[in-house]
mmCIF file of C-alpha atoms and ligand atoms in Angstrom:
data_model
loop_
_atom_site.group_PDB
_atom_site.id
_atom_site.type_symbol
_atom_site.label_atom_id
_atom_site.label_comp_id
_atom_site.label_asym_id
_atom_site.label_seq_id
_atom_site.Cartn_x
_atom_site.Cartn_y
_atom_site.Cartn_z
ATOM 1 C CA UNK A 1 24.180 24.603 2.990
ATOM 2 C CA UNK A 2 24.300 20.678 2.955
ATOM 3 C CA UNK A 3 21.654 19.502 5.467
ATOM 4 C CA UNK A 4 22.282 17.851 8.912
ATOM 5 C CA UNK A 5 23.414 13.486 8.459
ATOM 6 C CA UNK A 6 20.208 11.806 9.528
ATOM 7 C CA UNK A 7 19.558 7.717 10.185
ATOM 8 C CA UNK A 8 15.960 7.379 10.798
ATOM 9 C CA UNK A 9 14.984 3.959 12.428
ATOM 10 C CA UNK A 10 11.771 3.578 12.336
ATOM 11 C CA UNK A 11 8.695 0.732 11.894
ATOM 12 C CA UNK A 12 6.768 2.170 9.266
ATOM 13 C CA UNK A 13 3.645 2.811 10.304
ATOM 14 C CA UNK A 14 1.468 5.703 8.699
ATOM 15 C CA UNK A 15 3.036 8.463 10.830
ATOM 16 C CA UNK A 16 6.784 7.201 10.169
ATOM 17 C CA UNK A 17 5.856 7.388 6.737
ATOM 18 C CA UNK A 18 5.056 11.051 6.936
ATOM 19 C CA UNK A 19 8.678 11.673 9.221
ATOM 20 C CA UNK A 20 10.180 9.516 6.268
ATOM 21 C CA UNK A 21 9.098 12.175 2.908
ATOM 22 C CA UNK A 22 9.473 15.363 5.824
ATOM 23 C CA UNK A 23 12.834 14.286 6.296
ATOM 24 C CA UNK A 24 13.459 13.559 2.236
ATOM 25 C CA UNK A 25 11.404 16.509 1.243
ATOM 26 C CA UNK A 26 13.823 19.195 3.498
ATOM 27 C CA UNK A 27 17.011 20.314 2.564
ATOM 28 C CA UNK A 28 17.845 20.550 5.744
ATOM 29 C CA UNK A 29 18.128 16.661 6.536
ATOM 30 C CA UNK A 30 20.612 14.764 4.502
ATOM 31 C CA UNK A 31 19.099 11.292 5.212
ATOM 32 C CA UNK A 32 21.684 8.414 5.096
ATOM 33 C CA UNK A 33 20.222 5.427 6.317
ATOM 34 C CA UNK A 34 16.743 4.336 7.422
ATOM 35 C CA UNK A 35 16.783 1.073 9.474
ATOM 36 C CA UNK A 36 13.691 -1.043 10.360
ATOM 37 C CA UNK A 37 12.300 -2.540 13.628
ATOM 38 C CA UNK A 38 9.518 -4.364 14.482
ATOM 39 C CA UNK A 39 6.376 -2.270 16.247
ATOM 40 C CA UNK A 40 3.573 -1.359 13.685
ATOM 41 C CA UNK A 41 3.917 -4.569 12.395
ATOM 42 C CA UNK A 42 6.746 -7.337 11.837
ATOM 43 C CA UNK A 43 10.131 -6.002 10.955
ATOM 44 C CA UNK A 44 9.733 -7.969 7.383
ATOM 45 C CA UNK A 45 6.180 -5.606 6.945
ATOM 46 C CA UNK A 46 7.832 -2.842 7.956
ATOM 47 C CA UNK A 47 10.695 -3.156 5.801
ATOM 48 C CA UNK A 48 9.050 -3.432 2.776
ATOM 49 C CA UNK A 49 6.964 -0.833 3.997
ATOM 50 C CA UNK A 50 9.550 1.835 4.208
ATOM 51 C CA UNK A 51 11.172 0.655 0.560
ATOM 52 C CA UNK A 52 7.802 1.635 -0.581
ATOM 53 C CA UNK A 53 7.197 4.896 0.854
ATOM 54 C CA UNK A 54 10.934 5.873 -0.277
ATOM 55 C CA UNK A 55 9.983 4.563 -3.816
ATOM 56 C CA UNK A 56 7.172 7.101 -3.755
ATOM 57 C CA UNK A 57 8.943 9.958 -2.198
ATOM 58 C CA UNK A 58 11.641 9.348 -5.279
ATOM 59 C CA UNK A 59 14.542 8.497 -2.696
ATOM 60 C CA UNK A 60 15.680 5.145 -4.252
ATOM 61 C CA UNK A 61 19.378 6.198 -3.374
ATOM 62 C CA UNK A 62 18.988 5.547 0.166
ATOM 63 C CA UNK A 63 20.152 2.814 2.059
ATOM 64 C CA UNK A 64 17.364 0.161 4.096
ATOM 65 C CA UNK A 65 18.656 -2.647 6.705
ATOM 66 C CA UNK A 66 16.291 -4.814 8.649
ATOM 67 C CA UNK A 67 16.819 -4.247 12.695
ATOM 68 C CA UNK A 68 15.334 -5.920 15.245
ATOM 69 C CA UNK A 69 12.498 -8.523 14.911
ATOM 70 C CA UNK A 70 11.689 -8.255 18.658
ATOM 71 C CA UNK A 71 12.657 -6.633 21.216
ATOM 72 C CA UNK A 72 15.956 -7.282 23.943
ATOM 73 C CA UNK A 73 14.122 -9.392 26.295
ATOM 74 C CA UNK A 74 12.768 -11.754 23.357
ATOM 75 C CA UNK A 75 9.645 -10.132 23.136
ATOM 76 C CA UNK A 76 7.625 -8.664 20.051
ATOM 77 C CA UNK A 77 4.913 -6.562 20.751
ATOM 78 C CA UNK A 78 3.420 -5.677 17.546
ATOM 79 C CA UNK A 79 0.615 -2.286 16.902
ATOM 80 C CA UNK A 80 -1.234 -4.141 13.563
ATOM 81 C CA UNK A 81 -4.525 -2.922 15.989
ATOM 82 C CA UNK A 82 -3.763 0.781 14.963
ATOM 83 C CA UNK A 83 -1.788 0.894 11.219
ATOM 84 C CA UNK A 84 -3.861 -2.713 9.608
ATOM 85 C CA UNK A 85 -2.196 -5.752 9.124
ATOM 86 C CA UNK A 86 0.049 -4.260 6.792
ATOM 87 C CA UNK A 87 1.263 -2.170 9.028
ATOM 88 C CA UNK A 88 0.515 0.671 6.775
ATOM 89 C CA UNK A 89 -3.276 -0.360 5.063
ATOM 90 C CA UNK A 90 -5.126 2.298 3.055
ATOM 91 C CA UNK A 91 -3.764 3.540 -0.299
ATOM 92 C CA UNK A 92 -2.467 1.444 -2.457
ATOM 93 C CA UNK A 93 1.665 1.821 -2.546
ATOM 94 C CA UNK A 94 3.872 1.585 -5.820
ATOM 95 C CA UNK A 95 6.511 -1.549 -5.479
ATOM 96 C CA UNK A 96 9.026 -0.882 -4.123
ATOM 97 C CA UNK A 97 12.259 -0.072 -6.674
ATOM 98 C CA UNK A 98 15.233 -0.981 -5.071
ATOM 99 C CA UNK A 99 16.208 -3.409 -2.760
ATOM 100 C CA UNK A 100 17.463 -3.388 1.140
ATOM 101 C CA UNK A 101 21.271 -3.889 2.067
ATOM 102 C CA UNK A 102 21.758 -7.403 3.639
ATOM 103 C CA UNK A 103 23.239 -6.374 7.159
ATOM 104 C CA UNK A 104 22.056 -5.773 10.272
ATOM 105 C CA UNK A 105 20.452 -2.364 11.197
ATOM 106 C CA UNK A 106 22.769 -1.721 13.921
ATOM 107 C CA UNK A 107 25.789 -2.485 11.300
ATOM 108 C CA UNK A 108 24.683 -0.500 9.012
ATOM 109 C CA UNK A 109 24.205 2.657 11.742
ATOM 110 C CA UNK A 110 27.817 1.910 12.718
ATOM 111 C CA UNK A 111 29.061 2.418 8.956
ATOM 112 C CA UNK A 112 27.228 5.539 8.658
ATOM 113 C CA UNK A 113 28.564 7.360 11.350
ATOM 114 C CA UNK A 114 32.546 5.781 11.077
ATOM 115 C CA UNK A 115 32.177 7.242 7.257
ATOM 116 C CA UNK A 116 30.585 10.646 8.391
ATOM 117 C CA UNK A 117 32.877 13.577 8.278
ATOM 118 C CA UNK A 118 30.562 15.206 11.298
ATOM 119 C CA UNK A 119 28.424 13.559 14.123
ATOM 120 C CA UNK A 120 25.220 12.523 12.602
ATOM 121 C CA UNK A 121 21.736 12.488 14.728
ATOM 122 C CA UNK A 122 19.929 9.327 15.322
ATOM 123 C CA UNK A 123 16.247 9.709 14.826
ATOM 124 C CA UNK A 124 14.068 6.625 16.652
ATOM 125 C CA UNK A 125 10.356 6.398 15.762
ATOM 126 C CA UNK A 126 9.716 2.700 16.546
ATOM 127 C CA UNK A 127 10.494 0.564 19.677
ATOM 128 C CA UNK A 128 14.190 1.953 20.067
ATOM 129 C CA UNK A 129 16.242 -2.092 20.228
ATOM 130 C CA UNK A 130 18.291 -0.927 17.029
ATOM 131 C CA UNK A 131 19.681 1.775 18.556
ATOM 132 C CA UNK A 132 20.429 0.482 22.067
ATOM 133 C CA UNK A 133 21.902 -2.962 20.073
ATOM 134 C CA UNK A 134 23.959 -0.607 18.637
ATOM 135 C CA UNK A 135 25.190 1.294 21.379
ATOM 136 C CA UNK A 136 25.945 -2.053 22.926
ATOM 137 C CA UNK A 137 27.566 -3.640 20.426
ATOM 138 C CA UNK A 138 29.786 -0.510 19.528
ATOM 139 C CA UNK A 139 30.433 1.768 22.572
ATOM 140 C CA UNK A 140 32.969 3.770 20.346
ATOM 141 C CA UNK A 141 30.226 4.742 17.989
ATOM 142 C CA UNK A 142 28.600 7.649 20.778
ATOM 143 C CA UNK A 143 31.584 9.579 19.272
ATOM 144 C CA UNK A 144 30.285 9.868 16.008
ATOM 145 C CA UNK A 145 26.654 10.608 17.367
ATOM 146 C CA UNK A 146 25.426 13.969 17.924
ATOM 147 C CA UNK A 147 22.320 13.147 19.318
ATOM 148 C CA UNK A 148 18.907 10.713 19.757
ATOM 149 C CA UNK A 149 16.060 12.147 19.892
ATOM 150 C CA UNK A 150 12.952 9.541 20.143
ATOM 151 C CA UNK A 151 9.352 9.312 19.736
ATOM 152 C CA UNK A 152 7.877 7.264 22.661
ATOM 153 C CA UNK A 153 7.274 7.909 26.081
ATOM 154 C CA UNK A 154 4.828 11.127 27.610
ATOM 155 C CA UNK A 155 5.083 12.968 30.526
ATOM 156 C CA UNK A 156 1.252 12.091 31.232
ATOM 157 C CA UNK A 157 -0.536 9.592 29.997
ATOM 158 C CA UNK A 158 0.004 6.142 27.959
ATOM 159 C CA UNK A 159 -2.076 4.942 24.756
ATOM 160 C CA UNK A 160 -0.739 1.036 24.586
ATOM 161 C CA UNK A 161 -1.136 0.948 28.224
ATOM 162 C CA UNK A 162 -3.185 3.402 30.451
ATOM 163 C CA UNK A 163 0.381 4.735 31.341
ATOM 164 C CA UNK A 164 2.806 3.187 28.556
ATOM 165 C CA UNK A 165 3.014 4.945 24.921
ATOM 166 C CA UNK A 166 3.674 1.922 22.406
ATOM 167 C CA UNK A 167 7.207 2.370 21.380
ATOM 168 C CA UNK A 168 8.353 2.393 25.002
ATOM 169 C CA UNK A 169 6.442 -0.395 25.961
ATOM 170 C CA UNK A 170 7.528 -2.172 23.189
ATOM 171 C CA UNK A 171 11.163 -2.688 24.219
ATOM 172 C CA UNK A 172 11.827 -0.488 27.598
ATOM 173 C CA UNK A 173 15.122 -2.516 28.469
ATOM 174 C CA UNK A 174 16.240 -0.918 24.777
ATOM 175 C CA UNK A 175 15.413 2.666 26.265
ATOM 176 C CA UNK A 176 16.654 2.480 29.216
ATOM 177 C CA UNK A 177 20.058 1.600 27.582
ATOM 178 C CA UNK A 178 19.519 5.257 25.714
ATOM 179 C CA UNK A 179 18.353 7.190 28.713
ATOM 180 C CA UNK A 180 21.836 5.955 30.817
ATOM 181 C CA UNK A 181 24.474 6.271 27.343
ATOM 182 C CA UNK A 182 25.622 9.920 28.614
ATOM 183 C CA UNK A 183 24.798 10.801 24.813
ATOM 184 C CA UNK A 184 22.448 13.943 24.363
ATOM 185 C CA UNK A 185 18.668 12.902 24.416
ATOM 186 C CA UNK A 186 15.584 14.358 23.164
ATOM 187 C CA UNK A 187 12.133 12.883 23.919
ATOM 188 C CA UNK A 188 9.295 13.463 21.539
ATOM 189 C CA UNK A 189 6.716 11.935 24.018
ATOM 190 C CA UNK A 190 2.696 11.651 23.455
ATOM 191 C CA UNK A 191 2.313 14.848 25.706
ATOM 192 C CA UNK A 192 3.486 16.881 22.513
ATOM 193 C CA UNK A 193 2.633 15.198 19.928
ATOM 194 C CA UNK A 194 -1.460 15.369 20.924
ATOM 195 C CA UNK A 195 -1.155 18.523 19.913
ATOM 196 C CA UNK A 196 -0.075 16.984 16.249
ATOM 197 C CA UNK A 197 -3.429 16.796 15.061
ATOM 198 C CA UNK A 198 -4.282 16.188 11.375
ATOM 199 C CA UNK A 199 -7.475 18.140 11.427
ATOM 200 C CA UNK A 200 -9.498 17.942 8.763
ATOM 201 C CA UNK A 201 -8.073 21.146 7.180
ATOM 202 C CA UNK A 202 -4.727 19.551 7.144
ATOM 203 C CA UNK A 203 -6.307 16.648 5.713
ATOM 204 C CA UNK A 204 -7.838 18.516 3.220
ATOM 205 C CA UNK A 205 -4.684 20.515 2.237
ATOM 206 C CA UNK A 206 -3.032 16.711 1.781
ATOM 207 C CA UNK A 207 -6.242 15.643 -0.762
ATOM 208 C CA UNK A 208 -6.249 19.218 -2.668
ATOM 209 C CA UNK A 209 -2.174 18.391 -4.003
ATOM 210 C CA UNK A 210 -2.886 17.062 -7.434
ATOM 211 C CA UNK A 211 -0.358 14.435 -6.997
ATOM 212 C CA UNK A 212 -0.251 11.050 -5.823
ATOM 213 C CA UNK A 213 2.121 11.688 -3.013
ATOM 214 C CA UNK A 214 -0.415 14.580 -1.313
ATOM 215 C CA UNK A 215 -3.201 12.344 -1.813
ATOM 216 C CA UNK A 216 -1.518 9.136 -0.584
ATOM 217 C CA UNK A 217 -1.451 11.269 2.869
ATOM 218 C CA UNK A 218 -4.350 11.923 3.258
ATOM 219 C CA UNK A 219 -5.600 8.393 2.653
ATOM 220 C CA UNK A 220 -3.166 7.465 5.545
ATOM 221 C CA UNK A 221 -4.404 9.885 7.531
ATOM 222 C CA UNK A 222 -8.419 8.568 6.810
ATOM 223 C CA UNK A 223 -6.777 5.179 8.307
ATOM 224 C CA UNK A 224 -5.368 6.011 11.094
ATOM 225 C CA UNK A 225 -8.065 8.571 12.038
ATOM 226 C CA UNK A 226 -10.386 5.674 11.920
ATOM 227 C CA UNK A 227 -8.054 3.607 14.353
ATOM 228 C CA UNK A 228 -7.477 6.992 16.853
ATOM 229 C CA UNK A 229 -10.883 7.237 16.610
ATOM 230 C CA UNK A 230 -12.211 3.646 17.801
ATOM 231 C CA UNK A 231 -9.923 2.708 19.891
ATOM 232 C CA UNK A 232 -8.989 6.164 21.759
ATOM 233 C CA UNK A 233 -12.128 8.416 20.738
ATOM 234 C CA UNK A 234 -9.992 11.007 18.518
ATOM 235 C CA UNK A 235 -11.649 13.400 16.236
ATOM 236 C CA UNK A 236 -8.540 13.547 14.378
ATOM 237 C CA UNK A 237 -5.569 11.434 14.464
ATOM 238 C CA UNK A 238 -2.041 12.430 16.490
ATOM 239 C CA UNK A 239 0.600 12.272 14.034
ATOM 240 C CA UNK A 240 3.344 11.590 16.345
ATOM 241 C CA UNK A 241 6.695 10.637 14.386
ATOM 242 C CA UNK A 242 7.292 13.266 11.952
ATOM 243 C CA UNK A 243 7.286 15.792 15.032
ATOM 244 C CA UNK A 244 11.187 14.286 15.908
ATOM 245 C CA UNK A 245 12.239 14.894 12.097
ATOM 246 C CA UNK A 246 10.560 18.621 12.102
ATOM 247 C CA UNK A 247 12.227 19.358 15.639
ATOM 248 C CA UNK A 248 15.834 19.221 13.457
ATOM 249 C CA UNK A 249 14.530 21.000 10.526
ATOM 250 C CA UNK A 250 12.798 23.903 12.388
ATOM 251 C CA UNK A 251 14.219 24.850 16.265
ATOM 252 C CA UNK A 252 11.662 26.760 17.630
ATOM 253 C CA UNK A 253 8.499 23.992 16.312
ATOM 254 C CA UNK A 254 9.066 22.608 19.420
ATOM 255 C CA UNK A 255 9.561 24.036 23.393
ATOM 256 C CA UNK A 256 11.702 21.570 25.302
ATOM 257 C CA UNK A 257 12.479 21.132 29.137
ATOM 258 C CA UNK A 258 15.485 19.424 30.481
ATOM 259 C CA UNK A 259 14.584 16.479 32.785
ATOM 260 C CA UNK A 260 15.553 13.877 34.647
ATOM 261 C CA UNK A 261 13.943 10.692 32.471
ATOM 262 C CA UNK A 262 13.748 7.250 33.699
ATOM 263 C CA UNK A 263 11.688 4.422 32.403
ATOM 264 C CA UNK A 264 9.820 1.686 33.996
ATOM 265 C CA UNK A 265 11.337 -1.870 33.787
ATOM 266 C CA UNK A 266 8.906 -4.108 36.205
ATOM 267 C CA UNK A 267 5.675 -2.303 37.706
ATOM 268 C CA UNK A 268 3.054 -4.661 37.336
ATOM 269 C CA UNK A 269 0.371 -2.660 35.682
ATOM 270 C CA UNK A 270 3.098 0.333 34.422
ATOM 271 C CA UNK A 271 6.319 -1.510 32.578
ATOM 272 C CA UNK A 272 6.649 1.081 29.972
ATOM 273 C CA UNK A 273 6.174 3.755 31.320
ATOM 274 C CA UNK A 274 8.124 6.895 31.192
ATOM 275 C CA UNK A 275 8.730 9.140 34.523
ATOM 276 C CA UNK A 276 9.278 12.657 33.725
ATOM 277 C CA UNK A 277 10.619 14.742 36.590
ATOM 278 C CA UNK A 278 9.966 17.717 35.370
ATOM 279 C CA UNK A 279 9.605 19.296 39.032
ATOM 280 C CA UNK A 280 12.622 18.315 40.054
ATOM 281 C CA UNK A 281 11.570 16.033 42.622
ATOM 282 C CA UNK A 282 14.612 13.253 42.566
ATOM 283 C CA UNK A 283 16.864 15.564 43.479
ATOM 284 C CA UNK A 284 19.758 13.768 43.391
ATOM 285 C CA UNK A 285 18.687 12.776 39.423
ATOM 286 C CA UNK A 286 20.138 15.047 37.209
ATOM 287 C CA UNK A 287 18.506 15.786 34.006
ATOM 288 C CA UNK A 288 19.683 13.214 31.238
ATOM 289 C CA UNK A 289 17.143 14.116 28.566
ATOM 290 C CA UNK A 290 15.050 17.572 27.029
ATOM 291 C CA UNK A 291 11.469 16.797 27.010
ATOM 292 C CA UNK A 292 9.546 18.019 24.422
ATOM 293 C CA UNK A 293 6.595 20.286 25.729
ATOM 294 C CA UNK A 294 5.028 22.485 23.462
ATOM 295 C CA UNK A 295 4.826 22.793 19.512
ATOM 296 C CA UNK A 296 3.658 25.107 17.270
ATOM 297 C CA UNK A 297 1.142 23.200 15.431
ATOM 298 C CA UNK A 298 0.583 25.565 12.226
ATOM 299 C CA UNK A 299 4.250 25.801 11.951
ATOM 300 C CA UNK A 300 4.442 21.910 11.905
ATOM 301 C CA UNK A 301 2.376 21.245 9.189
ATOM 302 C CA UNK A 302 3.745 23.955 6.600
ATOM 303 C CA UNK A 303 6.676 22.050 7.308
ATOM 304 C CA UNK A 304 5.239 18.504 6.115
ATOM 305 C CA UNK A 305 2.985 19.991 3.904
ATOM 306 C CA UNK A 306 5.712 21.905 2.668
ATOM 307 C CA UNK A 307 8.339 18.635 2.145
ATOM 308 C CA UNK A 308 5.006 16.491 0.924
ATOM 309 C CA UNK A 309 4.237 19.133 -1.430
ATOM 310 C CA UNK A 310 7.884 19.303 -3.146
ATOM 311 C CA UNK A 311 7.970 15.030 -3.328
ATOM 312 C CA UNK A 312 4.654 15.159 -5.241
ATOM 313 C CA UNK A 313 5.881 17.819 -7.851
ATOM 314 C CA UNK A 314 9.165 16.220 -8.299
ATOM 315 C CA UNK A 315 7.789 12.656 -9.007
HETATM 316 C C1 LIG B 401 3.906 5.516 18.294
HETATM 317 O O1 LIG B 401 3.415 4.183 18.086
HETATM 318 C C2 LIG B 401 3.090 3.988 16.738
HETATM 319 O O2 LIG B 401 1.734 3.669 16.604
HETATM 320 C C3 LIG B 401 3.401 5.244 15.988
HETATM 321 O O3 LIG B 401 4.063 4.962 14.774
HETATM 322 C C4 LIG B 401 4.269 6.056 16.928
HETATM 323 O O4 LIG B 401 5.642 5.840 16.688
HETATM 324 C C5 LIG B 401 2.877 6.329 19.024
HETATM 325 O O5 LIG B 401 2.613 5.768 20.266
HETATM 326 CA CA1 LIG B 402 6.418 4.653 14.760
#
């Protein structure tokens, strides 16, 4: 069975990288596009960025456009503290072997889903301005998507703020847009993906794969353990964006609840912020989003391990 018609916008970043080879390492994603946004780093950083990582997963074939440099209101907010000035330091990375396509991210998106014979799902795992952009540049597009379903937000606390997760800070205007489109929305927020750990045994699972690919993870995952750990006293890093791809591959990794999601625009300590009513108490709010709750961690990574696994032996 072909897999399900994918974009993944994204702002590469250790933990996009991983949601990048899950989603090329499963057959069932059929990955069409990946677009860029600044957030990790600059959108040029990122960029390059993901060309490399889909050099080393072997997935030449598909199509990169730069997105957003900053967010709708102007503004770039940029996460260099937690993925290196890079955007993705540690390992070294092989150059990258093909080349982007010059138009916009949100152009691009549009193509893909006018030429898809069936709704394709939007995956967001940076700030989320190429998607809103999109949605208002070309309304008619919501046809052709089936859903978004987003990394950013939690229903508890923030890590960029005390109360803000970094993607949702980054450009909130952009997710608001997503939260009112009517389109179905899933939120991957940091409430589930804390339980995303890359414990050492996972780590050591990545560094026993004799093949660059396994072994490239793990280095990422030494880095970014070192940031989680200085900055937010982890023992092992959170490895938040490949938990959107693995929701699509696997349906019961993760236990949702439908909610009524909003997201802050002007508090003065809390722009950012997501509000999760998962009690119900707006009443006259009805849900416009399923929340992502719980996951099933060991599932989760025999899935990546799984898709890392099959990219190492095939390259
Ligand atoms: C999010 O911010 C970035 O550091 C990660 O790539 C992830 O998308 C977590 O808050
Ligand atoms: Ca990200």
């Amino acid at each position: 069975m072909a897999g399900k018609p994918v974009i993944i916008d994204c702002d590469p970043g250790h933990d996009d990288a991983v949601a990048l080879l899950l989603a090329v390492g499963s057959d069932a994603i059929d990955l069409r596009a990946v677009t860029t946004t600044f957030g990790n780093c600059s959108v040029e950083d990122a960029t390059r960025n993901a060309l490399q990582i889909l050099t080393l997963a072997g997935a030449t074939d598909v199509p990169v456009a730069r997105g957003a440099a900053g967010a709708l209101s102007g503004l770039s907010t940029l996460g260099n503290y937690v993925h290196g000035a890079s955007g993705l330091d540690g390992p070294p990375m092989p150059a990258p072997a093909f080349d982007i396509v010059e138009e916009p991210a949100p152009a691009m998106m549009r193509r893909v889903i006018e030429k898809s014979s069936e709704p394709v799902t939007v995956v967001a795992t940076g700030p989320i301005t190429n998607v809103a952009q999109l949605l208002l540049d070309s309304p008619e597009s919501k046809e052709g998507i089936r859903e978004i379903i987003f990394m950013g937000g939690s229903t508890e606390r923030g890590n960029h703020t005390p109360t803000a997760e970094f993607n949702t800070y980054a450009d909130p205007e952009a997710l608001d847009v997503v939260l009112q489109s009517g389109l179905p929305v899933r939120m991957v927020g940091l409430n589930l993906t804390h339980q995303a750990l890359a414990a050492p045994a996972v780590v050591e699972r990545m560094a026993a794969m004799h093949h660059t690919v396994g072994q490239t993870c793990a280095a990422w995952m030494g880095f970014f353990g070192a940031s989680y750990n200085r900055i937010w006293e982890f023992d092992a890093p959170p490895v938040h964006d490949p938990c959107t791809v693995a929701a699509l591959i696997d349906r019961d990794v993760i236990g949702w609840r439908e909610a009524f999601v909003a997201v802050e625009l002007e508090g003065k300590w809390t722009r950012g912020t997501t509000v999760v009513d998962l009690h119900g108490r707006y009443r006259e709010q009805a849900p416009n989003a399923k929340v992502a709750i719980t996951l099933d961690a060991e599932r989760y990574w025999d899935l990546v391990l799984k898709s890392v696994d099959r990219l190492g032996r095939q390259s």
